Amino acid sequence: MAKPTKPASFEAAMSELEALIAEMERGDAPLETALLSYKRGGELIRYCQEQLAAAEQQIKVLDGDSLKPLDLEEAE
């Protein structure tokens, strides 16, 4: 079996993950396919977590190394 490719973006990974979840929820896939889907889902989750952590780090750098609570009234 070919090694799964790295997602093109966070959004692509989320889209693929949502499709895998929908497929698995139907419950009609053979066991081997379901296991491969589960494994791929784990890889996609790790990728998304890494992307979110990198984005958070960039925000910390841009915001002087401290995240601040979002003030919705101030944002308007």
JSON list of N, CA and C in Angstrom, two decimals:
[
{"chain": "A", "resi": 1, "resn": "MET", "atom": "N", "xyz": [0.84, -1.18, 0.00]},
{"chain": "A", "resi": 1, "resn": "MET", "atom": "CA", "xyz": [0.00, 0.00, 0.00]},
{"chain": "A", "resi": 1, "resn": "MET", "atom": "C", "xyz": [0.88, 1.24, 0.00]},
{"chain": "A", "resi": 2, "resn": "ALA", "atom": "N", "xyz": [0.50, 2.25, -0.76]},
{"chain": "A", "resi": 2, "resn": "ALA", "atom": "CA", "xyz": [1.27, 3.48, -0.86]},
{"chain": "A", "resi": 2, "resn": "ALA", "atom": "C", "xyz": [1.15, 4.28, 0.43]},
{"chain": "A", "resi": 3, "resn": "LYS", "atom": "N", "xyz": [2.25, 4.97, 0.75]},
{"chain": "A", "resi": 3, "resn": "LYS", "atom": "CA", "xyz": [2.25, 5.82, 1.94]},
{"chain": "A", "resi": 3, "resn": "LYS", "atom": "C", "xyz": [1.33, 7.01, 1.71]},
{"chain": "A", "resi": 4, "resn": "PRO", "atom": "N", "xyz": [0.46, 7.32, 2.69]},
{"chain": "A", "resi": 4, "resn": "PRO", "atom": "CA", "xyz": [-0.44, 8.46, 2.52]},
{"chain": "A", "resi": 4, "resn": "PRO", "atom": "C", "xyz": [0.35, 9.76, 2.35]},
{"chain": "A", "resi": 5, "resn": "THR", "atom": "N", "xyz": [-0.18, 10.63, 1.56]},
{"chain": "A", "resi": 5, "resn": "THR", "atom": "CA", "xyz": [0.49, 11.89, 1.31]},
{"chain": "A", "resi": 5, "resn": "THR", "atom": "C", "xyz": [0.14, 12.91, 2.38]},
{"chain": "A", "resi": 6, "resn": "LYS", "atom": "N", "xyz": [1.02, 13.88, 2.53]},
{"chain": "A", "resi": 6, "resn": "LYS", "atom": "CA", "xyz": [0.80, 14.97, 3.46]},
{"chain": "A", "resi": 6, "resn": "LYS", "atom": "C", "xyz": [-0.30, 15.87, 2.87]},
{"chain": "A", "resi": 7, "resn": "PRO", "atom": "N", "xyz": [-1.24, 16.29, 3.69]},
{"chain": "A", "resi": 7, "resn": "PRO", "atom": "CA", "xyz": [-2.30, 17.17, 3.18]},
{"chain": "A", "resi": 7, "resn": "PRO", "atom": "C", "xyz": [-1.72, 18.47, 2.62]},
{"chain": "A", "resi": 8, "resn": "ALA", "atom": "N", "xyz": [-2.41, 19.04, 1.66]},
{"chain": "A", "resi": 8, "resn": "ALA", "atom": "CA", "xyz": [-1.96, 20.29, 1.05]},
{"chain": "A", "resi": 8, "resn": "ALA", "atom": "C", "xyz": [-2.09, 21.47, 2.01]},
{"chain": "A", "resi": 9, "resn": "SER", "atom": "N", "xyz": [-3.06, 21.38, 2.93]},
{"chain": "A", "resi": 9, "resn": "SER", "atom": "CA", "xyz": [-3.30, 22.48, 3.86]},
{"chain": "A", "resi": 9, "resn": "SER", "atom": "C", "xyz": [-4.10, 21.97, 5.05]},
{"chain": "A", "resi": 10, "resn": "PHE", "atom": "N", "xyz": [-4.24, 22.83, 6.04]},
{"chain": "A", "resi": 10, "resn": "PHE", "atom": "CA", "xyz": [-5.07, 22.50, 7.20]},
{"chain": "A", "resi": 10, "resn": "PHE", "atom": "C", "xyz": [-6.50, 22.23, 6.76]},
{"chain": "A", "resi": 11, "resn": "GLU", "atom": "N", "xyz": [-7.00, 23.08, 5.86]},
{"chain": "A", "resi": 11, "resn": "GLU", "atom": "CA", "xyz": [-8.38, 22.93, 5.39]},
{"chain": "A", "resi": 11, "resn": "GLU", "atom": "C", "xyz": [-8.57, 21.62, 4.62]},
{"chain": "A", "resi": 12, "resn": "ALA", "atom": "N", "xyz": [-7.57, 21.24, 3.82]},
{"chain": "A", "resi": 12, "resn": "ALA", "atom": "CA", "xyz": [-7.64, 19.98, 3.08]},
{"chain": "A", "resi": 12, "resn": "ALA", "atom": "C", "xyz": [-7.65, 18.79, 4.05]},
{"chain": "A", "resi": 13, "resn": "ALA", "atom": "N", "xyz": [-6.84, 18.89, 5.10]},
{"chain": "A", "resi": 13, "resn": "ALA", "atom": "CA", "xyz": [-6.79, 17.82, 6.09]},
{"chain": "A", "resi": 13, "resn": "ALA", "atom": "C", "xyz": [-8.13, 17.70, 6.81]},
{"chain": "A", "resi": 14, "resn": "MET", "atom": "N", "xyz": [-8.72, 18.82, 7.18]},
{"chain": "A", "resi": 14, "resn": "MET", "atom": "CA", "xyz": [-10.02, 18.80, 7.86]},
{"chain": "A", "resi": 14, "resn": "MET", "atom": "C", "xyz": [-11.10, 18.21, 6.95]},
{"chain": "A", "resi": 15, "resn": "SER", "atom": "N", "xyz": [-11.07, 18.57, 5.68]},
{"chain": "A", "resi": 15, "resn": "SER", "atom": "CA", "xyz": [-12.04, 18.06, 4.73]},
{"chain": "A", "resi": 15, "resn": "SER", "atom": "C", "xyz": [-11.90, 16.54, 4.57]},
{"chain": "A", "resi": 16, "resn": "GLU", "atom": "N", "xyz": [-10.66, 16.08, 4.45]},
{"chain": "A", "resi": 16, "resn": "GLU", "atom": "CA", "xyz": [-10.43, 14.63, 4.32]},
{"chain": "A", "resi": 16, "resn": "GLU", "atom": "C", "xyz": [-10.86, 13.91, 5.60]},
{"chain": "A", "resi": 17, "resn": "LEU", "atom": "N", "xyz": [-10.57, 14.51, 6.75]},
{"chain": "A", "resi": 17, "resn": "LEU", "atom": "CA", "xyz": [-10.95, 13.91, 8.02]},
{"chain": "A", "resi": 17, "resn": "LEU", "atom": "C", "xyz": [-12.47, 13.81, 8.14]},
{"chain": "A", "resi": 18, "resn": "GLU", "atom": "N", "xyz": [-13.17, 14.85, 7.76]},
{"chain": "A", "resi": 18, "resn": "GLU", "atom": "CA", "xyz": [-14.64, 14.83, 7.81]},
{"chain": "A", "resi": 18, "resn": "GLU", "atom": "C", "xyz": [-15.20, 13.73, 6.90]},
{"chain": "A", "resi": 19, "resn": "ALA", "atom": "N", "xyz": [-14.59, 13.56, 5.71]},
{"chain": "A", "resi": 19, "resn": "ALA", "atom": "CA", "xyz": [-15.04, 12.51, 4.79]},
{"chain": "A", "resi": 19, "resn": "ALA", "atom": "C", "xyz": [-14.79, 11.13, 5.38]},
{"chain": "A", "resi": 20, "resn": "LEU", "atom": "N", "xyz": [-13.63, 10.95, 6.02]},
{"chain": "A", "resi": 20, "resn": "LEU", "atom": "CA", "xyz": [-13.32, 9.66, 6.65]},
{"chain": "A", "resi": 20, "resn": "LEU", "atom": "C", "xyz": [-14.31, 9.35, 7.77]},
{"chain": "A", "resi": 21, "resn": "ILE", "atom": "N", "xyz": [-14.62, 10.35, 8.57]},
{"chain": "A", "resi": 21, "resn": "ILE", "atom": "CA", "xyz": [-15.56, 10.16, 9.68]},
{"chain": "A", "resi": 21, "resn": "ILE", "atom": "C", "xyz": [-16.93, 9.77, 9.15]},
{"chain": "A", "resi": 22, "resn": "ALA", "atom": "N", "xyz": [-17.38, 10.47, 8.12]},
{"chain": "A", "resi": 22, "resn": "ALA", "atom": "CA", "xyz": [-18.69, 10.14, 7.53]},
{"chain": "A", "resi": 22, "resn": "ALA", "atom": "C", "xyz": [-18.71, 8.71, 7.00]},
{"chain": "A", "resi": 23, "resn": "GLU", "atom": "N", "xyz": [-17.62, 8.32, 6.35]},
{"chain": "A", "resi": 23, "resn": "GLU", "atom": "CA", "xyz": [-17.52, 6.96, 5.80]},
{"chain": "A", "resi": 23, "resn": "GLU", "atom": "C", "xyz": [-17.55, 5.93, 6.92]},
{"chain": "A", "resi": 24, "resn": "MET", "atom": "N", "xyz": [-16.80, 6.20, 7.99]},
{"chain": "A", "resi": 24, "resn": "MET", "atom": "CA", "xyz": [-16.74, 5.25, 9.10]},
{"chain": "A", "resi": 24, "resn": "MET", "atom": "C", "xyz": [-18.08, 5.18, 9.85]},
{"chain": "A", "resi": 25, "resn": "GLU", "atom": "N", "xyz": [-18.77, 6.31, 9.94]},
{"chain": "A", "resi": 25, "resn": "GLU", "atom": "CA", "xyz": [-20.07, 6.32, 10.63]},
{"chain": "A", "resi": 25, "resn": "GLU", "atom": "C", "xyz": [-21.12, 5.50, 9.90]},
{"chain": "A", "resi": 26, "resn": "ARG", "atom": "N", "xyz": [-20.99, 5.41, 8.58]},
{"chain": "A", "resi": 26, "resn": "ARG", "atom": "CA", "xyz": [-21.94, 4.57, 7.83]},
{"chain": "A", "resi": 26, "resn": "ARG", "atom": "C", "xyz": [-21.81, 3.12, 8.25]},
{"chain": "A", "resi": 27, "resn": "GLY", "atom": "N", "xyz": [-20.59, 2.70, 8.60]},
{"chain": "A", "resi": 27, "resn": "GLY", "atom": "CA", "xyz": [-20.37, 1.35, 9.12]},
{"chain": "A", "resi": 27, "resn": "GLY", "atom": "C", "xyz": [-20.43, 0.24, 8.09]},
{"chain": "A", "resi": 28, "resn": "ASP", "atom": "N", "xyz": [-20.35, 0.57, 6.81]},
{"chain": "A", "resi": 28, "resn": "ASP", "atom": "CA", "xyz": [-20.45, -0.47, 5.79]},
{"chain": "A", "resi": 28, "resn": "ASP", "atom": "C", "xyz": [-19.10, -0.85, 5.17]},
{"chain": "A", "resi": 29, "resn": "ALA", "atom": "N", "xyz": [-18.02, -0.28, 5.68]},
{"chain": "A", "resi": 29, "resn": "ALA", "atom": "CA", "xyz": [-16.68, -0.58, 5.14]},
{"chain": "A", "resi": 29, "resn": "ALA", "atom": "C", "xyz": [-16.18, -1.89, 5.74]},
{"chain": "A", "resi": 30, "resn": "PRO", "atom": "N", "xyz": [-15.42, -2.66, 4.94]},
{"chain": "A", "resi": 30, "resn": "PRO", "atom": "CA", "xyz": [-14.79, -3.87, 5.49]},
{"chain": "A", "resi": 30, "resn": "PRO", "atom": "C", "xyz": [-13.83, -3.50, 6.62]},
{"chain": "A", "resi": 31, "resn": "LEU", "atom": "N", "xyz": [-13.56, -4.43, 7.49]},
{"chain": "A", "resi": 31, "resn": "LEU", "atom": "CA", "xyz": [-12.72, -4.18, 8.67]},
{"chain": "A", "resi": 31, "resn": "LEU", "atom": "C", "xyz": [-11.37, -3.59, 8.29]},
{"chain": "A", "resi": 32, "resn": "GLU", "atom": "N", "xyz": [-10.71, -4.16, 7.31]},
{"chain": "A", "resi": 32, "resn": "GLU", "atom": "CA", "xyz": [-9.38, -3.67, 6.91]},
{"chain": "A", "resi": 32, "resn": "GLU", "atom": "C", "xyz": [-9.44, -2.22, 6.44]},
{"chain": "A", "resi": 33, "resn": "THR", "atom": "N", "xyz": [-10.46, -1.89, 5.67]},
{"chain": "A", "resi": 33, "resn": "THR", "atom": "CA", "xyz": [-10.64, -0.51, 5.20]},
{"chain": "A", "resi": 33, "resn": "THR", "atom": "C", "xyz": [-10.92, 0.42, 6.37]},
{"chain": "A", "resi": 34, "resn": "ALA", "atom": "N", "xyz": [-11.73, -0.02, 7.31]},
{"chain": "A", "resi": 34, "resn": "ALA", "atom": "CA", "xyz": [-12.04, 0.79, 8.49]},
{"chain": "A", "resi": 34, "resn": "ALA", "atom": "C", "xyz": [-10.78, 1.05, 9.31]},
{"chain": "A", "resi": 35, "resn": "LEU", "atom": "N", "xyz": [-9.94, 0.04, 9.46]},
{"chain": "A", "resi": 35, "resn": "LEU", "atom": "CA", "xyz": [-8.70, 0.21, 10.21]},
{"chain": "A", "resi": 35, "resn": "LEU", "atom": "C", "xyz": [-7.75, 1.18, 9.52]},
{"chain": "A", "resi": 36, "resn": "LEU", "atom": "N", "xyz": [-7.66, 1.08, 8.20]},
{"chain": "A", "resi": 36, "resn": "LEU", "atom": "CA", "xyz": [-6.82, 2.02, 7.45]},
{"chain": "A", "resi": 36, "resn": "LEU", "atom": "C", "xyz": [-7.37, 3.44, 7.55]},
{"chain": "A", "resi": 37, "resn": "SER", "atom": "N", "xyz": [-8.68, 3.57, 7.52]},
{"chain": "A", "resi": 37, "resn": "SER", "atom": "CA", "xyz": [-9.30, 4.89, 7.67]},
{"chain": "A", "resi": 37, "resn": "SER", "atom": "C", "xyz": [-9.02, 5.46, 9.05]},
{"chain": "A", "resi": 38, "resn": "TYR", "atom": "N", "xyz": [-9.10, 4.62, 10.06]},
{"chain": "A", "resi": 38, "resn": "TYR", "atom": "CA", "xyz": [-8.82, 5.05, 11.43]},
{"chain": "A", "resi": 38, "resn": "TYR", "atom": "C", "xyz": [-7.38, 5.53, 11.55]},
{"chain": "A", "resi": 39, "resn": "LYS", "atom": "N", "xyz": [-6.46, 4.77, 10.96]},
{"chain": "A", "resi": 39, "resn": "LYS", "atom": "CA", "xyz": [-5.04, 5.15, 11.00]},
{"chain": "A", "resi": 39, "resn": "LYS", "atom": "C", "xyz": [-4.83, 6.48, 10.28]},
{"chain": "A", "resi": 40, "resn": "ARG", "atom": "N", "xyz": [-5.42, 6.64, 9.11]},
{"chain": "A", "resi": 40, "resn": "ARG", "atom": "CA", "xyz": [-5.29, 7.88, 8.36]},
{"chain": "A", "resi": 40, "resn": "ARG", "atom": "C", "xyz": [-5.90, 9.05, 9.13]},
{"chain": "A", "resi": 41, "resn": "GLY", "atom": "N", "xyz": [-7.01, 8.80, 9.79]},
{"chain": "A", "resi": 41, "resn": "GLY", "atom": "CA", "xyz": [-7.63, 9.83, 10.61]},
{"chain": "A", "resi": 41, "resn": "GLY", "atom": "C", "xyz": [-6.70, 10.31, 11.71]},
{"chain": "A", "resi": 42, "resn": "GLY", "atom": "N", "xyz": [-6.00, 9.38, 12.34]},
{"chain": "A", "resi": 42, "resn": "GLY", "atom": "CA", "xyz": [-5.03, 9.74, 13.38]},
{"chain": "A", "resi": 42, "resn": "GLY", "atom": "C", "xyz": [-3.91, 10.60, 12.82]},
{"chain": "A", "resi": 43, "resn": "GLU", "atom": "N", "xyz": [-3.44, 10.25, 11.62]},
{"chain": "A", "resi": 43, "resn": "GLU", "atom": "CA", "xyz": [-2.39, 11.03, 10.97]},
{"chain": "A", "resi": 43, "resn": "GLU", "atom": "C", "xyz": [-2.89, 12.45, 10.67]},
{"chain": "A", "resi": 44, "resn": "LEU", "atom": "N", "xyz": [-4.12, 12.55, 10.20]},
{"chain": "A", "resi": 44, "resn": "LEU", "atom": "CA", "xyz": [-4.69, 13.86, 9.88]},
{"chain": "A", "resi": 44, "resn": "LEU", "atom": "C", "xyz": [-4.89, 14.70, 11.14]},
{"chain": "A", "resi": 45, "resn": "ILE", "atom": "N", "xyz": [-5.31, 14.07, 12.21]},
{"chain": "A", "resi": 45, "resn": "ILE", "atom": "CA", "xyz": [-5.48, 14.79, 13.48]},
{"chain": "A", "resi": 45, "resn": "ILE", "atom": "C", "xyz": [-4.13, 15.33, 13.96]},
{"chain": "A", "resi": 46, "resn": "ARG", "atom": "N", "xyz": [-3.09, 14.50, 13.90]},
{"chain": "A", "resi": 46, "resn": "ARG", "atom": "CA", "xyz": [-1.76, 14.97, 14.32]},
{"chain": "A", "resi": 46, "resn": "ARG", "atom": "C", "xyz": [-1.28, 16.13, 13.45]},
{"chain": "A", "resi": 47, "resn": "TYR", "atom": "N", "xyz": [-1.52, 16.03, 12.14]},
{"chain": "A", "resi": 47, "resn": "TYR", "atom": "CA", "xyz": [-1.14, 17.10, 11.23]},
{"chain": "A", "resi": 47, "resn": "TYR", "atom": "C", "xyz": [-1.86, 18.40, 11.61]},
{"chain": "A", "resi": 48, "resn": "CYS", "atom": "N", "xyz": [-3.16, 18.31, 11.86]},
{"chain": "A", "resi": 48, "resn": "CYS", "atom": "CA", "xyz": [-3.95, 19.50, 12.22]},
{"chain": "A", "resi": 48, "resn": "CYS", "atom": "C", "xyz": [-3.47, 20.08, 13.55]},
{"chain": "A", "resi": 49, "resn": "GLN", "atom": "N", "xyz": [-3.18, 19.23, 14.51]},
{"chain": "A", "resi": 49, "resn": "GLN", "atom": "CA", "xyz": [-2.68, 19.71, 15.80]},
{"chain": "A", "resi": 49, "resn": "GLN", "atom": "C", "xyz": [-1.35, 20.44, 15.62]},
{"chain": "A", "resi": 50, "resn": "GLU", "atom": "N", "xyz": [-0.48, 19.90, 14.78]},
{"chain": "A", "resi": 50, "resn": "GLU", "atom": "CA", "xyz": [0.81, 20.55, 14.52]},
{"chain": "A", "resi": 50, "resn": "GLU", "atom": "C", "xyz": [0.61, 21.91, 13.85]},
{"chain": "A", "resi": 51, "resn": "GLN", "atom": "N", "xyz": [-0.31, 21.97, 12.90]},
{"chain": "A", "resi": 51, "resn": "GLN", "atom": "CA", "xyz": [-0.58, 23.24, 12.21]},
{"chain": "A", "resi": 51, "resn": "GLN", "atom": "C", "xyz": [-1.15, 24.28, 13.17]},
{"chain": "A", "resi": 52, "resn": "LEU", "atom": "N", "xyz": [-2.05, 23.86, 14.05]},
{"chain": "A", "resi": 52, "resn": "LEU", "atom": "CA", "xyz": [-2.63, 24.77, 15.04]},
{"chain": "A", "resi": 52, "resn": "LEU", "atom": "C", "xyz": [-1.57, 25.25, 16.03]},
{"chain": "A", "resi": 53, "resn": "ALA", "atom": "N", "xyz": [-0.69, 24.35, 16.46]},
{"chain": "A", "resi": 53, "resn": "ALA", "atom": "CA", "xyz": [0.38, 24.73, 17.38]},
{"chain": "A", "resi": 53, "resn": "ALA", "atom": "C", "xyz": [1.33, 25.73, 16.72]},
{"chain": "A", "resi": 54, "resn": "ALA", "atom": "N", "xyz": [1.63, 25.52, 15.44]},
{"chain": "A", "resi": 54, "resn": "ALA", "atom": "CA", "xyz": [2.49, 26.45, 14.71]},
{"chain": "A", "resi": 54, "resn": "ALA", "atom": "C", "xyz": [1.82, 27.81, 14.57]},
{"chain": "A", "resi": 55, "resn": "ALA", "atom": "N", "xyz": [0.53, 27.82, 14.30]},
{"chain": "A", "resi": 55, "resn": "ALA", "atom": "CA", "xyz": [-0.20, 29.09, 14.19]},
{"chain": "A", "resi": 55, "resn": "ALA", "atom": "C", "xyz": [-0.22, 29.81, 15.53]},
{"chain": "A", "resi": 56, "resn": "GLU", "atom": "N", "xyz": [-0.44, 29.05, 16.60]},
{"chain": "A", "resi": 56, "resn": "GLU", "atom": "CA", "xyz": [-0.44, 29.65, 17.94]},
{"chain": "A", "resi": 56, "resn": "GLU", "atom": "C", "xyz": [0.92, 30.26, 18.25]},
{"chain": "A", "resi": 57, "resn": "GLN", "atom": "N", "xyz": [1.99, 29.57, 17.88]},
{"chain": "A", "resi": 57, "resn": "GLN", "atom": "CA", "xyz": [3.34, 30.08, 18.11]},
{"chain": "A", "resi": 57, "resn": "GLN", "atom": "C", "xyz": [3.56, 31.37, 17.33]},
{"chain": "A", "resi": 58, "resn": "GLN", "atom": "N", "xyz": [3.10, 31.43, 16.10]},
{"chain": "A", "resi": 58, "resn": "GLN", "atom": "CA", "xyz": [3.24, 32.64, 15.30]},
{"chain": "A", "resi": 58, "resn": "GLN", "atom": "C", "xyz": [2.47, 33.80, 15.95]},
{"chain": "A", "resi": 59, "resn": "ILE", "atom": "N", "xyz": [1.30, 33.53, 16.47]},
{"chain": "A", "resi": 59, "resn": "ILE", "atom": "CA", "xyz": [0.50, 34.56, 17.13]},
{"chain": "A", "resi": 59, "resn": "ILE", "atom": "C", "xyz": [1.23, 35.06, 18.37]},
{"chain": "A", "resi": 60, "resn": "LYS", "atom": "N", "xyz": [1.83, 34.14, 19.14]},
{"chain": "A", "resi": 60, "resn": "LYS", "atom": "CA", "xyz": [2.59, 34.54, 20.32]},
{"chain": "A", "resi": 60, "resn": "LYS", "atom": "C", "xyz": [3.74, 35.46, 19.94]},
{"chain": "A", "resi": 61, "resn": "VAL", "atom": "N", "xyz": [4.43, 35.13, 18.87]},
{"chain": "A", "resi": 61, "resn": "VAL", "atom": "CA", "xyz": [5.55, 35.96, 18.42]},
{"chain": "A", "resi": 61, "resn": "VAL", "atom": "C", "xyz": [5.04, 37.33, 18.01]},
{"chain": "A", "resi": 62, "resn": "LEU", "atom": "N", "xyz": [3.96, 37.36, 17.25]},
{"chain": "A", "resi": 62, "resn": "LEU", "atom": "CA", "xyz": [3.40, 38.63, 16.80]},
{"chain": "A", "resi": 62, "resn": "LEU", "atom": "C", "xyz": [2.81, 39.45, 17.93]},
{"chain": "A", "resi": 63, "resn": "ASP", "atom": "N", "xyz": [2.37, 38.77, 18.98]},
{"chain": "A", "resi": 63, "resn": "ASP", "atom": "CA", "xyz": [1.68, 39.44, 20.08]},
{"chain": "A", "resi": 63, "resn": "ASP", "atom": "C", "xyz": [2.59, 39.59, 21.30]},
{"chain": "A", "resi": 64, "resn": "GLY", "atom": "N", "xyz": [3.88, 39.53, 21.12]},
{"chain": "A", "resi": 64, "resn": "GLY", "atom": "CA", "xyz": [4.80, 39.73, 22.24]},
{"chain": "A", "resi": 64, "resn": "GLY", "atom": "C", "xyz": [4.85, 38.58, 23.21]},
{"chain": "A", "resi": 65, "resn": "ASP", "atom": "N", "xyz": [4.72, 37.35, 22.75]},
{"chain": "A", "resi": 65, "resn": "ASP", "atom": "CA", "xyz": [4.86, 36.12, 23.55]},
{"chain": "A", "resi": 65, "resn": "ASP", "atom": "C", "xyz": [3.79, 35.94, 24.62]},
{"chain": "A", "resi": 66, "resn": "SER", "atom": "N", "xyz": [2.64, 36.58, 24.47]},
{"chain": "A", "resi": 66, "resn": "SER", "atom": "CA", "xyz": [1.57, 36.33, 25.43]},
{"chain": "A", "resi": 66, "resn": "SER", "atom": "C", "xyz": [0.22, 36.41, 24.71]},
{"chain": "A", "resi": 67, "resn": "LEU", "atom": "N", "xyz": [-0.51, 35.33, 24.80]},
{"chain": "A", "resi": 67, "resn": "LEU", "atom": "CA", "xyz": [-1.85, 35.33, 24.22]},
{"chain": "A", "resi": 67, "resn": "LEU", "atom": "C", "xyz": [-2.77, 36.10, 25.17]},
{"chain": "A", "resi": 68, "resn": "LYS", "atom": "N", "xyz": [-3.65, 36.87, 24.59]},
{"chain": "A", "resi": 68, "resn": "LYS", "atom": "CA", "xyz": [-4.57, 37.68, 25.38]},
{"chain": "A", "resi": 68, "resn": "LYS", "atom": "C", "xyz": [-5.99, 37.19, 25.13]},
{"chain": "A", "resi": 69, "resn": "PRO", "atom": "N", "xyz": [-6.85, 37.30, 26.14]},
{"chain": "A", "resi": 69, "resn": "PRO", "atom": "CA", "xyz": [-8.26, 36.91, 25.92]},
{"chain": "A", "resi": 69, "resn": "PRO", "atom": "C", "xyz": [-8.89, 37.78, 24.84]},
{"chain": "A", "resi": 70, "resn": "LEU", "atom": "N", "xyz": [-9.75, 37.18, 24.05]},
{"chain": "A", "resi": 70, "resn": "LEU", "atom": "CA", "xyz": [-10.44, 37.91, 22.98]},
{"chain": "A", "resi": 70, "resn": "LEU", "atom": "C", "xyz": [-11.56, 38.73, 23.59]},
{"chain": "A", "resi": 71, "resn": "ASP", "atom": "N", "xyz": [-11.53, 40.03, 23.34]},
{"chain": "A", "resi": 71, "resn": "ASP", "atom": "CA", "xyz": [-12.58, 40.93, 23.80]},
{"chain": "A", "resi": 71, "resn": "ASP", "atom": "C", "xyz": [-13.46, 41.21, 22.60]},
{"chain": "A", "resi": 72, "resn": "LEU", "atom": "N", "xyz": [-14.61, 40.56, 22.53]},
{"chain": "A", "resi": 72, "resn": "LEU", "atom": "CA", "xyz": [-15.48, 40.70, 21.36]},
{"chain": "A", "resi": 72, "resn": "LEU", "atom": "C", "xyz": [-16.01, 42.11, 21.20]},
{"chain": "A", "resi": 73, "resn": "GLU", "atom": "N", "xyz": [-16.23, 42.82, 22.28]},
{"chain": "A", "resi": 73, "resn": "GLU", "atom": "CA", "xyz": [-16.71, 44.20, 22.18]},
{"chain": "A", "resi": 73, "resn": "GLU", "atom": "C", "xyz": [-15.65, 45.09, 21.56]},
{"chain": "A", "resi": 74, "resn": "GLU", "atom": "N", "xyz": [-14.39, 44.85, 21.90]},
{"chain": "A", "resi": 74, "resn": "GLU", "atom": "CA", "xyz": [-13.29, 45.63, 21.35]},
{"chain": "A", "resi": 74, "resn": "GLU", "atom": "C", "xyz": [-13.08, 45.31, 19.87]},
{"chain": "A", "resi": 75, "resn": "ALA", "atom": "N", "xyz": [-13.35, 44.08, 19.45]},
{"chain": "A", "resi": 75, "resn": "ALA", "atom": "CA", "xyz": [-13.15, 43.65, 18.08]},
{"chain": "A", "resi": 75, "resn": "ALA", "atom": "C", "xyz": [-14.15, 44.29, 17.12]},
{"chain": "A", "resi": 76, "resn": "GLU", "atom": "N", "xyz": [-15.28, 44.72, 17.61]},
{"chain": "A", "resi": 76, "resn": "GLU", "atom": "CA", "xyz": [-16.32, 45.30, 16.75]},
{"chain": "A", "resi": 76, "resn": "GLU", "atom": "C", "xyz": [-16.04, 46.70, 16.35]}
]
